[in-house]
PDB file of C-alpha atoms and ligand atoms in Angstrom:
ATOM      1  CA  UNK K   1      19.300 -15.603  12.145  1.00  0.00           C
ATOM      2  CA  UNK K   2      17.903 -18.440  14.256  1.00  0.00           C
ATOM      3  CA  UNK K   3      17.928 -18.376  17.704  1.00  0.00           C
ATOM      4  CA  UNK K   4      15.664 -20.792  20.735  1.00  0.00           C
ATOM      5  CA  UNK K   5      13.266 -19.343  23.424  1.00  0.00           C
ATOM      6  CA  UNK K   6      13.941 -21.071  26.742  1.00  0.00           C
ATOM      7  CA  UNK K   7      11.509 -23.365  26.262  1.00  0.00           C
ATOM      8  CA  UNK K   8      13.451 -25.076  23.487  1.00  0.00           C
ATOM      9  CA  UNK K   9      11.286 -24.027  20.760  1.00  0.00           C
ATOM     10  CA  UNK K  10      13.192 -23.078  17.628  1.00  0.00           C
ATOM     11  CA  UNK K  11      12.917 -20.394  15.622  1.00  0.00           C
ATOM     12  CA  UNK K  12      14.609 -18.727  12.246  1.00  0.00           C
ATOM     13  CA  UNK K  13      14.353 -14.560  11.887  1.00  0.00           C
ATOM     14  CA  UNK K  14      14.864 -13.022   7.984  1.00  0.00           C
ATOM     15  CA  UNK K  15      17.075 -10.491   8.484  1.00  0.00           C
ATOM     16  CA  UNK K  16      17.460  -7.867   6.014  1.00  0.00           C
ATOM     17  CA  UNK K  17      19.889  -9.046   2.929  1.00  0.00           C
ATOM     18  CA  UNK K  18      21.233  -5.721   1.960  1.00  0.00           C
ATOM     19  CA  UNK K  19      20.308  -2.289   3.385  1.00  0.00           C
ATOM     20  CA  UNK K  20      19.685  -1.015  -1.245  1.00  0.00           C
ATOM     21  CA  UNK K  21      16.272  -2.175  -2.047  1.00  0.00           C
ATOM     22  CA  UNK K  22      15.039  -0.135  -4.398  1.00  0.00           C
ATOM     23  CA  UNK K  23      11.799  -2.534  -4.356  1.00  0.00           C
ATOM     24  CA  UNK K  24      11.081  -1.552  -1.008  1.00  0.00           C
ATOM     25  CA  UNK K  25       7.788   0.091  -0.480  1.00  0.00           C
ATOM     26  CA  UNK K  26       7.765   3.465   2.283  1.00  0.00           C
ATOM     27  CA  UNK K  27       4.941   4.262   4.064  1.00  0.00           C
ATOM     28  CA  UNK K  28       4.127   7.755   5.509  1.00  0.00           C
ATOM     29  CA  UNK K  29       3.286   5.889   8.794  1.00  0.00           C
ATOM     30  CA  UNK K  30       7.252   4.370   8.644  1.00  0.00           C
ATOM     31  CA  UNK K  31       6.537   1.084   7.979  1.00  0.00           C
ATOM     32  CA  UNK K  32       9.309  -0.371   5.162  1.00  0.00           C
ATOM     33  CA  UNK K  33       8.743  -3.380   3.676  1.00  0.00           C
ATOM     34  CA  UNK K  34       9.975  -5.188   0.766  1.00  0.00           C
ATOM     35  CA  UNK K  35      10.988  -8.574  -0.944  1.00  0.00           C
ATOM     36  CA  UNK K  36      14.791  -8.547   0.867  1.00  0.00           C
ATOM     37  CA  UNK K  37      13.760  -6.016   3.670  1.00  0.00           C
ATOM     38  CA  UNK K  38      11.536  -7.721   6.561  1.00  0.00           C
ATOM     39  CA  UNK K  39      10.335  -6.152   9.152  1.00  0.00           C
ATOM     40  CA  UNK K  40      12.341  -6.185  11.946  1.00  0.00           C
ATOM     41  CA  UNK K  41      10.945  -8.789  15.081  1.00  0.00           C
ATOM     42  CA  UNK K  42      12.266  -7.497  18.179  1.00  0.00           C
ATOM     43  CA  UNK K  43       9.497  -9.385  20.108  1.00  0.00           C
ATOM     44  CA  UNK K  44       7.374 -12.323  20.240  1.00  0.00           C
ATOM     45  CA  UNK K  45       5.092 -14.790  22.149  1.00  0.00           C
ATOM     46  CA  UNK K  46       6.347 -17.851  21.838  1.00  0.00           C
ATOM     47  CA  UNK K  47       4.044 -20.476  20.008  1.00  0.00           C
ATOM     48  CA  UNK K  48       4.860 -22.797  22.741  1.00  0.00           C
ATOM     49  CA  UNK K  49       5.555 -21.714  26.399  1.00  0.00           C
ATOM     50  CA  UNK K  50       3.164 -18.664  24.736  1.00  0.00           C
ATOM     51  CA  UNK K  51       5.591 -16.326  26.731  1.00  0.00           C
ATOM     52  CA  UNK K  52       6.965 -13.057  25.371  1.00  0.00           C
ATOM     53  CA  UNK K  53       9.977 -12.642  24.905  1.00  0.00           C
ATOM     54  CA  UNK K  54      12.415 -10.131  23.397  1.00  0.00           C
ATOM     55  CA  UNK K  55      14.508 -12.030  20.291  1.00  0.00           C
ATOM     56  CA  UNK K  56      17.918 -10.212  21.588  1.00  0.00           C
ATOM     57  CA  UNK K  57      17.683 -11.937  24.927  1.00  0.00           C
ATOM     58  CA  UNK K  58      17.545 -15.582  23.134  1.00  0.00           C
ATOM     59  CA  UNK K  59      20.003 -18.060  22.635  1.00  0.00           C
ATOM     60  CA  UNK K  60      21.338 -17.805  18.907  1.00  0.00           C
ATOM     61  CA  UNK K  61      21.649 -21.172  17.249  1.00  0.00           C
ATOM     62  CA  UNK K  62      23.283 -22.950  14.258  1.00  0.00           C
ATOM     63  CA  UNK K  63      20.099 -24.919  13.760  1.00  0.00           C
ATOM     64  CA  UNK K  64      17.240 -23.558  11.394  1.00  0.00           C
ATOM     65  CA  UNK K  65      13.623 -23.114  12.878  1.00  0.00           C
ATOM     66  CA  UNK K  66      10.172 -22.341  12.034  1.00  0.00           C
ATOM     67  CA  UNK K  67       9.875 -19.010  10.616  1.00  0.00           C
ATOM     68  CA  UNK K  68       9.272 -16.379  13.052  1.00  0.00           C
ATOM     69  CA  UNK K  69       5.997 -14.484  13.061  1.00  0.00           C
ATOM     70  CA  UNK K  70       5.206 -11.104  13.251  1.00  0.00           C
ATOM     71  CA  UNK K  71       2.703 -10.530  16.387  1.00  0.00           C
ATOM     72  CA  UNK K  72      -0.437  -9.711  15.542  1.00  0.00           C
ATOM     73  CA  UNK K  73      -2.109  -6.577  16.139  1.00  0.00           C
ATOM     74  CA  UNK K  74      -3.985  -8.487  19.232  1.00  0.00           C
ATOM     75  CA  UNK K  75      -0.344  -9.833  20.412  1.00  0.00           C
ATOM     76  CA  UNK K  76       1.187  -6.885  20.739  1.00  0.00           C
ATOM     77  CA  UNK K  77      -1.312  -4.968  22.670  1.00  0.00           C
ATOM     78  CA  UNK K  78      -1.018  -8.054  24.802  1.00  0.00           C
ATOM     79  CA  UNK K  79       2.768  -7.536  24.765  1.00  0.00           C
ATOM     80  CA  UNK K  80       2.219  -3.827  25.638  1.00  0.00           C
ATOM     81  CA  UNK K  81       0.712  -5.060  29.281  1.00  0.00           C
ATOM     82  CA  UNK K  82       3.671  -6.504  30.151  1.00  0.00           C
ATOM     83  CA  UNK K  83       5.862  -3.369  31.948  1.00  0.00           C
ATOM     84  CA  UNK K  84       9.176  -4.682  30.452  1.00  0.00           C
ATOM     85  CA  UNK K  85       8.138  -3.706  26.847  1.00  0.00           C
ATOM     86  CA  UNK K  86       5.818  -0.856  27.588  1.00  0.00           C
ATOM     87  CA  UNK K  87       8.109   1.349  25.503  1.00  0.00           C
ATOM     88  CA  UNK K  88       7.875   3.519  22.820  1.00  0.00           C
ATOM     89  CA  UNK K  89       9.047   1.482  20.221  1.00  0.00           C
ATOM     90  CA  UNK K  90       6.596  -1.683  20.718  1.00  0.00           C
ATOM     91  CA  UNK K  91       3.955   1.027  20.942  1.00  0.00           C
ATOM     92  CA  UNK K  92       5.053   2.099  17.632  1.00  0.00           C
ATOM     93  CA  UNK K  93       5.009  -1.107  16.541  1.00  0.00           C
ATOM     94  CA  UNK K  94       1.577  -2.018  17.638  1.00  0.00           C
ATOM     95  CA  UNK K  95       0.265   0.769  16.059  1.00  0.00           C
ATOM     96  CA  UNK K  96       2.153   0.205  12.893  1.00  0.00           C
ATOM     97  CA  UNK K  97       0.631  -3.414  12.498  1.00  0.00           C
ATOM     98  CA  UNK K  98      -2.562  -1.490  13.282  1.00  0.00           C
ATOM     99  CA  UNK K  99      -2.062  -0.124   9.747  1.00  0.00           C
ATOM    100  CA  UNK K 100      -1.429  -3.446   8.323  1.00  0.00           C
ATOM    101  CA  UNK K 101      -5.395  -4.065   7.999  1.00  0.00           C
ATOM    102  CA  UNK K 102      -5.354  -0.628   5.788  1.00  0.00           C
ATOM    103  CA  UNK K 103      -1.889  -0.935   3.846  1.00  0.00           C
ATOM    104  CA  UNK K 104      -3.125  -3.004   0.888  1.00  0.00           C
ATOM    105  CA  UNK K 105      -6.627  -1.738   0.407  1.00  0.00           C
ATOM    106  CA  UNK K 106      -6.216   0.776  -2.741  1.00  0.00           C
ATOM    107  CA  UNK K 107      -8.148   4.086  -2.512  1.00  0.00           C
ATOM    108  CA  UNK K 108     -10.510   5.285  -5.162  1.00  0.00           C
ATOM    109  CA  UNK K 109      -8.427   7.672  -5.941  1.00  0.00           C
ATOM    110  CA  UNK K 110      -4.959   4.884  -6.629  1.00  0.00           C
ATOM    111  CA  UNK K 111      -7.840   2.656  -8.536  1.00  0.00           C
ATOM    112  CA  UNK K 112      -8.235   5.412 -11.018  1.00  0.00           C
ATOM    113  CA  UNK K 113      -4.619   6.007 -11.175  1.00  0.00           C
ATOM    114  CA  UNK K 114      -4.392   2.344 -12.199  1.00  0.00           C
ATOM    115  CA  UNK K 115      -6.922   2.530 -14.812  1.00  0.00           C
ATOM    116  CA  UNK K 116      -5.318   5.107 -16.695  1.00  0.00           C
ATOM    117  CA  UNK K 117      -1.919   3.043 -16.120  1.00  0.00           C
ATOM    118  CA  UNK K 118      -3.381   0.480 -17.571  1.00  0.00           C
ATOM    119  CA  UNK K 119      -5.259   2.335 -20.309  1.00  0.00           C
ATOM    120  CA  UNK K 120      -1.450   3.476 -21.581  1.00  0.00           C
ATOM    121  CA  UNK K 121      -0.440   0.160 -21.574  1.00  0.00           C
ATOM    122  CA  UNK K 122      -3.093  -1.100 -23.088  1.00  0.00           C
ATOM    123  CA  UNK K 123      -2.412   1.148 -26.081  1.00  0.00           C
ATOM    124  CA  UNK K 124       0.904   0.427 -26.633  1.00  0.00           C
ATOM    125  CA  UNK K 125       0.297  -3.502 -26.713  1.00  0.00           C
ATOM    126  CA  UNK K 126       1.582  -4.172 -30.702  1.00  0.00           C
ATOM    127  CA  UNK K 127      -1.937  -5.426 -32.171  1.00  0.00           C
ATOM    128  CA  UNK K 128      -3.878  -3.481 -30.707  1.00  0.00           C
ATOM    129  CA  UNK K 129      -1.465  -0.456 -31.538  1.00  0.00           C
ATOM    130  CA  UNK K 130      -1.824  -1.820 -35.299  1.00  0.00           C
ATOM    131  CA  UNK K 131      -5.635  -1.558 -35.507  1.00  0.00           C
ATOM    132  CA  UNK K 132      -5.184   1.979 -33.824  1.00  0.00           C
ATOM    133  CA  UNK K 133      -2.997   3.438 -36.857  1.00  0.00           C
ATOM    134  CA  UNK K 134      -4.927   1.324 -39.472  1.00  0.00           C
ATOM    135  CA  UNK K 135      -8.406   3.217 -38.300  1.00  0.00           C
ATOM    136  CA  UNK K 136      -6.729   6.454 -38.251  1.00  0.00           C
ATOM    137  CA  UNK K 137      -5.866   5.820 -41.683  1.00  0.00           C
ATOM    138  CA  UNK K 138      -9.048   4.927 -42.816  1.00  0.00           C
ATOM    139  CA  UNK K 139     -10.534   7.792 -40.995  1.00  0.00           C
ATOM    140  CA  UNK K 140      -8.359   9.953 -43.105  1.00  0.00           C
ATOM    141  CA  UNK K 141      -9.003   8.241 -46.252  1.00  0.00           C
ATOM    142  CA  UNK K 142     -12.687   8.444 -45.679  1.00  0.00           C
ATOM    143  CA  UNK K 143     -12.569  12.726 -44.821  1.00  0.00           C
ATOM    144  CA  UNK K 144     -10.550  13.219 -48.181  1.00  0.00           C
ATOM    145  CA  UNK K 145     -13.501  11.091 -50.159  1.00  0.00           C
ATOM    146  CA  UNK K 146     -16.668  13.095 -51.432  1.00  0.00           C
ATOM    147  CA  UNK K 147     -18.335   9.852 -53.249  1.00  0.00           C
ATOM    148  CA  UNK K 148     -21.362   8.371 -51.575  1.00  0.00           C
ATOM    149  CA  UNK K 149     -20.319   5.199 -52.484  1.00  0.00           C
ATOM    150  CA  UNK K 150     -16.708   4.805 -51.979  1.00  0.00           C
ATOM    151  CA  UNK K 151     -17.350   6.476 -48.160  1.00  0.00           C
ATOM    152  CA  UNK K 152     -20.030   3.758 -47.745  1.00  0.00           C
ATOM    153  CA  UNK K 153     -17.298   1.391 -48.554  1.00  0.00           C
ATOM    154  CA  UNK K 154     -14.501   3.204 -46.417  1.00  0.00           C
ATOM    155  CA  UNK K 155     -16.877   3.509 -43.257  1.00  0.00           C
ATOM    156  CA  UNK K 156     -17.549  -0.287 -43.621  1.00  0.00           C
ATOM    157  CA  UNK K 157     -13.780  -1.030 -43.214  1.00  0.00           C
ATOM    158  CA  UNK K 158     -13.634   0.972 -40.379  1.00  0.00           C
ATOM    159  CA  UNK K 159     -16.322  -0.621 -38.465  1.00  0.00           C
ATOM    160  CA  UNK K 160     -14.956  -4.088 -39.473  1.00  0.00           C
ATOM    161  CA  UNK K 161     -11.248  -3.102 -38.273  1.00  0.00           C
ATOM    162  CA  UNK K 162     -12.815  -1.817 -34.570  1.00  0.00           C
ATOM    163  CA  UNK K 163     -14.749  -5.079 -34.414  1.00  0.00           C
ATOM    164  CA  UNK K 164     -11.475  -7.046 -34.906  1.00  0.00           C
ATOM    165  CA  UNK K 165      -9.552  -4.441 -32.595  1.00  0.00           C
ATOM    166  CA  UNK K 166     -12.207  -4.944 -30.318  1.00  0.00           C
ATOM    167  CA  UNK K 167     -11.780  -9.045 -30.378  1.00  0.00           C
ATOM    168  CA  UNK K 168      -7.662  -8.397 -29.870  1.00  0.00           C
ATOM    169  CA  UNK K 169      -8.817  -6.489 -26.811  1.00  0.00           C
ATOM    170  CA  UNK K 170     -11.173  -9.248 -25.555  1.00  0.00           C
ATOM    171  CA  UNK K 171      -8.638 -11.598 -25.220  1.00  0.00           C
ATOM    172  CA  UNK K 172      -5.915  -9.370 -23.390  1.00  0.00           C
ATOM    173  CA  UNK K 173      -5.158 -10.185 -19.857  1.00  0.00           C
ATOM    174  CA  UNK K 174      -5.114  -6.458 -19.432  1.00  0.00           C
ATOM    175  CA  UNK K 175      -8.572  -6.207 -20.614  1.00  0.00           C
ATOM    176  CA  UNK K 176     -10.067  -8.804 -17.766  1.00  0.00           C
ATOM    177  CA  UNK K 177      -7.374  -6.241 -15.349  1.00  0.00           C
ATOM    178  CA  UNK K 178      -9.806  -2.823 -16.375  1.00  0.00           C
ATOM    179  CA  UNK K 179     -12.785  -4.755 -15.877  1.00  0.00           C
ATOM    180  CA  UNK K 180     -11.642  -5.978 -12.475  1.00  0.00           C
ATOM    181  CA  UNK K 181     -11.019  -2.480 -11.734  1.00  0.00           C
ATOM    182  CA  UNK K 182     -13.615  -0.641 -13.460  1.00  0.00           C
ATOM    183  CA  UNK K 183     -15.938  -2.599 -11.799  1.00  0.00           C
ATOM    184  CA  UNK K 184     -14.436  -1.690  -8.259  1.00  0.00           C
ATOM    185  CA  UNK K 185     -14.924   1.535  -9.162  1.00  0.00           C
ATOM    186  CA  UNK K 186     -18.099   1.469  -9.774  1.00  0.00           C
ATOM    187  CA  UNK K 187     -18.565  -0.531  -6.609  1.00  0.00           C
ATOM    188  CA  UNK K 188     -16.491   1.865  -4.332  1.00  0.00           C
ATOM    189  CA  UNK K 189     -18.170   5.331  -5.700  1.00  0.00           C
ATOM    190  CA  UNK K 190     -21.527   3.692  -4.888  1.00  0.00           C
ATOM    191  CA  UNK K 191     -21.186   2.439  -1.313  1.00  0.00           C
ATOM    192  CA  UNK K 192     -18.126   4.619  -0.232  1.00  0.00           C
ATOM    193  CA  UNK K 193     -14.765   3.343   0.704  1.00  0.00           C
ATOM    194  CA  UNK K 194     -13.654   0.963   3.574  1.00  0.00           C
ATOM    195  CA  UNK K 195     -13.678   3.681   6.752  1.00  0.00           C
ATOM    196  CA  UNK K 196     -10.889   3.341   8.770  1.00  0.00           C
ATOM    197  CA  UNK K 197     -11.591   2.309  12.150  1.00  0.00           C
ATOM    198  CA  UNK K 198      -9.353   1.788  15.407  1.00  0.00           C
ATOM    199  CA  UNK K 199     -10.515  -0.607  18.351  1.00  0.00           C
ATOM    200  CA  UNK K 200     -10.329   1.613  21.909  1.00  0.00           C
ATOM    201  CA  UNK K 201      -7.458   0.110  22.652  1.00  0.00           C
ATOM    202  CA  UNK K 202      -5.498   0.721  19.128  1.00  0.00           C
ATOM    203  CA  UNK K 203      -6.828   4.274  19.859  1.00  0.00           C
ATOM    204  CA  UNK K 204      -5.271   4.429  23.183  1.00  0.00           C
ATOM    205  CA  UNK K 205      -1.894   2.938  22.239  1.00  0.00           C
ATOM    206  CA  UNK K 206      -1.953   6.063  19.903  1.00  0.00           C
ATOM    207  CA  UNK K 207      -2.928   8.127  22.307  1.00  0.00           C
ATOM    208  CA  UNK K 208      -0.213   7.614  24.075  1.00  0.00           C
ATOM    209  CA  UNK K 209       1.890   7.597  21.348  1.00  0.00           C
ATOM    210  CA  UNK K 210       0.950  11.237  20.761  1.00  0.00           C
ATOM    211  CA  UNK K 211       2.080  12.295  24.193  1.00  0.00           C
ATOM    212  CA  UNK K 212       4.987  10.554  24.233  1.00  0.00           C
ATOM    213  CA  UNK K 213       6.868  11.639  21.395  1.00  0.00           C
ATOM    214  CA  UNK K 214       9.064  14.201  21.004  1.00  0.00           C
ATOM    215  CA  UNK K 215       9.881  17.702  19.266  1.00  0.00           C
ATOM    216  CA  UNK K 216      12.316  15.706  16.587  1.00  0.00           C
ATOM    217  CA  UNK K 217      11.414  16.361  13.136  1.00  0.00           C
ATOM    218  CA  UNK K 218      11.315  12.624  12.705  1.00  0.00           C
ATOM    219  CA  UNK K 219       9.220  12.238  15.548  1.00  0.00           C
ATOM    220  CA  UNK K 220       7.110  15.356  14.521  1.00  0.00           C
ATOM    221  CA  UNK K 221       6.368  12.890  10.926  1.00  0.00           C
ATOM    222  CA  UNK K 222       5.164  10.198  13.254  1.00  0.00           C
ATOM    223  CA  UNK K 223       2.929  12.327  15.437  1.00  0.00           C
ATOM    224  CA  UNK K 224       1.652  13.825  12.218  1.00  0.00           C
ATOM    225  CA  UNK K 225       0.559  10.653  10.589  1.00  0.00           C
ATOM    226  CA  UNK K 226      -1.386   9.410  14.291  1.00  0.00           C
ATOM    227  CA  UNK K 227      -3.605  12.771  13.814  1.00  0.00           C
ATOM    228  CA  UNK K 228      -4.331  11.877  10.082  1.00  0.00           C
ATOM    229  CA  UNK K 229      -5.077   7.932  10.692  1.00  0.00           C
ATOM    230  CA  UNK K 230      -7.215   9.141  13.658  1.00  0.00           C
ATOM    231  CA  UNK K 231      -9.085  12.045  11.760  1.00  0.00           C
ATOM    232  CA  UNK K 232      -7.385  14.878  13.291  1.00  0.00           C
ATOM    233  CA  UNK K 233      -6.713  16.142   9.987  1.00  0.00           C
ATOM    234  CA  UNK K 234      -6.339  19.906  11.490  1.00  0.00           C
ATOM    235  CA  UNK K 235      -3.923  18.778  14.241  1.00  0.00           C
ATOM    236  CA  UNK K 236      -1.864  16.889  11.653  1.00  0.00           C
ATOM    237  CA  UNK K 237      -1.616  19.328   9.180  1.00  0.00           C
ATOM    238  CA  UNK K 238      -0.048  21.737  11.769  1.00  0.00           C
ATOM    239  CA  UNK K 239       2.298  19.280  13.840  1.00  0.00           C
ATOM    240  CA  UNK K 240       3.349  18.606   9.715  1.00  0.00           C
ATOM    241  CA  UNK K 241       3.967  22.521   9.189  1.00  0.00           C
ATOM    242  CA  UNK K 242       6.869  22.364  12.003  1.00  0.00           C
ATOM    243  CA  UNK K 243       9.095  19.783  10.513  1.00  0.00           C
ATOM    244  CA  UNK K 244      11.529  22.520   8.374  1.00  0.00           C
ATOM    245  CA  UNK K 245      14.064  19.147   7.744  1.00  0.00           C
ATOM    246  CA  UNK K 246      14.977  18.960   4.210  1.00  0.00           C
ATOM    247  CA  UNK K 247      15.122  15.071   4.555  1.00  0.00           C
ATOM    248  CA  UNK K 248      11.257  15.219   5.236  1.00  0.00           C
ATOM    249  CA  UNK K 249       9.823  17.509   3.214  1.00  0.00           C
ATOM    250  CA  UNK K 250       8.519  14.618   0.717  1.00  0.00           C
ATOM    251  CA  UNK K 251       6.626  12.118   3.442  1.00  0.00           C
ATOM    252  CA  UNK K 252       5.781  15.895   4.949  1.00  0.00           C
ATOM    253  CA  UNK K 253       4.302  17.280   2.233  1.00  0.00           C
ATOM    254  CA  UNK K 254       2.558  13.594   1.272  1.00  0.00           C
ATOM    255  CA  UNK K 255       0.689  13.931   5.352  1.00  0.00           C
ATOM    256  CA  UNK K 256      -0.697  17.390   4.538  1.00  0.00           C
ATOM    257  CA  UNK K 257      -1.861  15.913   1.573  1.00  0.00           C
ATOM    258  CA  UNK K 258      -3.868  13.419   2.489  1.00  0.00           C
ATOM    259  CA  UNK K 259      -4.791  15.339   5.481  1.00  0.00           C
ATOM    260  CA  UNK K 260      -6.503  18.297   3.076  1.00  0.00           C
ATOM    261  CA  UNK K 261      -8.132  16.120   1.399  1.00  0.00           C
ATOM    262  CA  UNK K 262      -9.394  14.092   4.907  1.00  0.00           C
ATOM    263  CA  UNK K 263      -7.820  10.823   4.150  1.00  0.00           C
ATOM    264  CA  UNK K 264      -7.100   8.543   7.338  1.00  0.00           C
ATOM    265  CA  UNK K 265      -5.375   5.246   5.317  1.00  0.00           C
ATOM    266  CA  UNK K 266      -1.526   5.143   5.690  1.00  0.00           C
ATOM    267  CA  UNK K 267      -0.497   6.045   2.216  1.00  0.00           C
ATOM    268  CA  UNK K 268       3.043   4.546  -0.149  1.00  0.00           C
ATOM    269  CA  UNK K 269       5.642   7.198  -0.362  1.00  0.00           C
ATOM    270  CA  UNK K 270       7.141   5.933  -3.358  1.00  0.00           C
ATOM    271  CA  UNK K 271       4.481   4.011  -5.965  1.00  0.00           C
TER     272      UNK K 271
HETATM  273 ZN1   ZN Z 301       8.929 -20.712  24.406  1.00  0.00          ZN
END
């Protein structure tokens, strides 16, 4: 959709293509997002006249713009001083762009999940797959022997086959992948992982988020999520025990989840 602000600037909104994509990543904090499903702009400040504005109240055009920017975390809390949009779902918003900072940064716990991903892969790669049966073979071979000699021989195939296996692996892509990771690991378990932290006034917004909100069982998943990503993992876990909606019971039990095991960092529903 494109559309001008009144100051002439132009501007062009992606719109969702199609309401099915499967690609699209949910969050337990609500936030969808995928390749053909952007997140909806209903507000801006404008790059020029640097007013805000709401996009429904501008002038849709034929003519294609600059892309259209989410605000930033900053913006909107800017936005949110402005009476007109003081409203729940800007505050919403604001917090959910909050988030952002925390969306992409993997736990330990998803880093070891993708090493054994990867490990399976690995394993199933054809060559190295090859060396894999040819040892066991060997290995075999060399049980059944009871001459010195011939296990001498045997055992030096077998070390000679791993070395080659070993050279296969050094070139995979995978392999540079699981050191990347390993190594992250490593990293992560020695100097803890990235804390999430809230300015005062992200903390307010939620704040008032948290009064705000209603008794609604979608509602209730929202207010259960602000207690986890603020460390209220009691509070959360409880507000999470209401919702009785069949509909929820996934991103529900997901919350008390992460809640038991004290984990503030909005979290993918679906991996
Ligand atoms: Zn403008």
């Amino acid at each position: 959709m494109n559309f001008k602000c009144k100051c002439g600037t132009k501007y062009r909104a992606k719109t969702p293509e199609f309401t099915g994509d499967i690609e699209a990543v949910i969050y337990t904090d609500g936030v969808v997002e995928g390749a053909v499903t952007p997140r909806k702009i209903d507000v801006f400040i404008c790059d020029t006249c640097k007013k805000i504005k709401s996009v429904s109240e501008c002038e849709q055009i034929e003519e294609v713009g600059k892309t259209l920017l989410e605000p930033t975390t900053e913006e909107y809390l800017e936005i949110l001083k402005d009476e007109k949009f003081k409203n729940l779902n800007i505050r919403i918003k604001t917090w959910q762009r909050s988030n952002d900072k925390y969306r992409e940064i993997d736990s330990l716990d998803d880093l070891k999940v993708k090493v054994e991903l990867l490990k399976a892969t690995i394993s199933q790669i054809p060559s190295i797959t090859h060396f894999n049966q040819y040892i066991a073979k060997m290995v075999k071979k060399k049980e059944a022997l009871s001459d010195e000699n011939s296990i001498i021989i045997v055992e030096e195939k077998i070390n000679e086959l791993i070395q080659k296996r070993e050279e296969v692996f050094g070139r995979l892509k995978e392999k540079n992948h699981l050191n990347n990771i390993t190594s992250q690991i490593k990293e992560m378990e020695e100097i803890g992982e990235a804390e999430v932290v809230y300015t005062s006034q992200e903390k307010e917004n939620m704040k008032i988020l948290l009064d705000t909100l209603g008794g609604s069982s979608a509602e209730k998943i929202l207010k259960a999520e602000l207690y986890r990503n603020l460390g209220e993992f009691e509070k959360s876990t409880v507000v999470a025990g209401e919702i009785t909606e069949k509909q929820y019971e996934k991103i529900k039990d997901l919350i008390k989840n992460l809640s038991e095991r004290k984990l503030k960092k909005p979290a993918r529903l679906n991996s």
